[in-house]
Amino acid sequence: MNVWRTDKVELMNDDALVNVLYIMQQFGVEAHDPLIEALVMEAWRRLERFDITVLSKFSSCLTDQHLNFSPLMGKIADIVDNNLEAIQDLRALSVVMVSTSSLISRRFRERLVNKTELLIDTLDSSQVNVARRILQFLRNVKYNHQPLLEKCNTVFLNNMNDLDLDSISKVKELYQSLQFHSFEFLQTAKKKLTAMIPLCDDPAGLVKLFVVLGPLAGPEEKAQLTSTILLMSEELTSQQALAVLGAIEEMESRNSQLIKKIASVVHKHLDTYRPLELLKVTRALNFLHFQSKDIFVKLRELLLSGLKTSMVPHEMALLAYALSMLPGPHLDAAATARIQAVLPQCDLSDLNSFATCISKWIYCEPHTHLSSVTGKQLRLLQQLDHCGRQRLRASSSLDLLWEELRSVKGDWFYESLLENTMATLQQLAAEINVTHVVSVASLISKTSYLSTALLDRIASVVLQQAEKIHPFSMLAVILPFSILNYDPPQRDEFLGTCIQRLNTYLGTLDPLILVFLAFSLATLEYFPEELIKAIFNIKFLSKLDYQLEFLPSSLNLRVQFRLMELNRAVCLECPEFQIPWFHDRFCQQLHNKDSGSISGAQHQMYQMLAEILGGINCVRASVPTPYYYTLHFECILDKRKKPLPYESHNTVWRKVPDVHWKPNIQIAGSRLPPGAERIALEFLDARAFCRNIHHLKGISAMKKRHLEILGYRVIQIPHFEWNSMALSTKDAKMDYLKERIFGEGKSSS
């Protein structure tokens, strides 16, 4: 029978051939069945003549057989590459794009994205599956292409009534992978999902609803979902329990009953989880501050066993990283030897994971129990340093280097490889173009490493090709200049070009992005009036308030704080805009929560200042100012530079009067004797400076600027001066403070 069927394969036309293959696979016929093999071989022989529709279905069949990396799939990618200009069917093309995404080059990726951008505008707006496949492709090739993402998002928004729970879940997951945020999608999805709560009665659907809606839901919906999950928790499969645990982590839940129950279900299934899933479990339990000796012992046993048996470097790095999150002893000699054996095969990301773990184990090892194992780990850490530097020296392509640097972070990278990384990037600076400019800028922001060569190159690319950089990405481009307090050549032209690229999108960009962007510009003393007035109006602020409800508490507070800082900067530096100050209540709440603790160096400085100025009644610590800055120390000198005690005049800050937009106001001196000056002393620790040089960062420079506007003479005392050998004695420190306070000149740093 099989012989007859395989003999007939050659007689089928192209459509019938691939359709039979597709249908048989849908019925679960195994790939090694003779007929399946005959169909695949015949299709391979005809491959060149297949049209895009047949080719797409055949590529889908190969994906079902897990042949994504096969020469046959490579041939399909080559055919599509050669005939891309003639292809007009985006539905079929999107299938092939997903199927071949593991094999395509960067050049081919760009051609596919450009072609998709052209075709998506002609697509029927109801083609949700096509839009979802485009997202899958972008996720697979790790390409956050904003214009295409926005067009896909429009398709989903236009068809929200037709999206079911499964579709919304997949889209939300893809958005998270691509780091794409659409408030409109979340808002409309939340309404639709909330309506599903009373209609969802099967365990699989309820789990999916909890995972998707939980992080978006209000208190009432969260309570309803939580009670339902608790009732059915014992019925959860291993994958469902893992998904629920991940959602609890995303929700930043502190419901101890829910956490304990889901953790116990996960515990039962630990043996079935793969390395990446074990990492997710460990990370979630760690984030949720869950403590269970039994679970951690079992996790450690599984992770250590996997580390000793795995042959895949990336998998081993994940296992080691998960191990480092658990309490308990360091690696044994066998595990250390396994890591050492795979180092030559590791990329920078894997080396970083191993180094982070080993550094933590060495650091946590009690000095009284240092062993030969720890000695081996110290040598292994040195070998990791060597491998990392060697890999950087061998880098000759920015594209390839960036694939490895994409996820690298942590103390080991900053301490051991950052200098080498920046040196390599400077050597490859000529390759930085619109494709890399956002990534390189983000790395500089993240590391606080001031490289004028790289920043100047970024500014140059923006000036030459701003129209090719998506407005959404302008925040990432501007951020390193703001953080590091650096003005590139043609500063005003550079910033003006960035703003010009943004202006037509002010009404459509995410409110969070606009707040962070405006604050970044404010640190650079750049206040585009159109942007500022777009933010400080009732409509925008109402939209922002509503959006804050959807954010995790930590991000919510960060956005509010940045808005407050922007409000303060505009009031102080641009009074002509007549923007009112409206953050008294928010700042008071923060002030009430502040413990007011000071560091050892600050305490030492306080005692010396009291001695120099004539007693503790002549100096104050942790002093609030108008607009709610907090000074480390404050003192007042009269016109003869004699310290004034605080009891002699009114020093209590009342509510700042309604004068925030009057020009040239100096609030600090308004209640002082004639000729007296109020002095602010600020101790600057390492966080106030760039990582590689003693250059003041943007926020510290802005604080000094604002305090001067308020009428203070500002004295900034850098940690590297205070802790230097030149000031190693008390007398030297006392002389230093006297010179800074009583010496001639205005604000100094």
CSV table of C-alpha atoms in Angstrom, one decimal, residues 73 130 133 221 236 336 353 574 584 587 620 656 668:
chain,number,residue,atom,x,y,z
A,73,MET,CA,14.7,25.6,5.0
A,130,VAL,CA,-0.7,38.2,9.7
A,133,ARG,CA,3.1,36.6,12.7
A,221,GLU,CA,-10.7,42.2,39.8
A,236,LEU,CA,-2.8,23.3,37.9
A,336,THR,CA,33.7,24.4,38.9
A,353,SER,CA,26.5,35.0,33.8
A,574,CYS,CA,11.7,79.0,32.9
A,584,ASP,CA,3.7,70.0,47.5
A,587,CYS,CA,6.9,65.9,48.1
A,620,ARG,CA,22.0,72.1,60.1
A,656,VAL,CA,6.6,78.6,49.6
A,668,ALA,CA,16.9,81.5,50.2
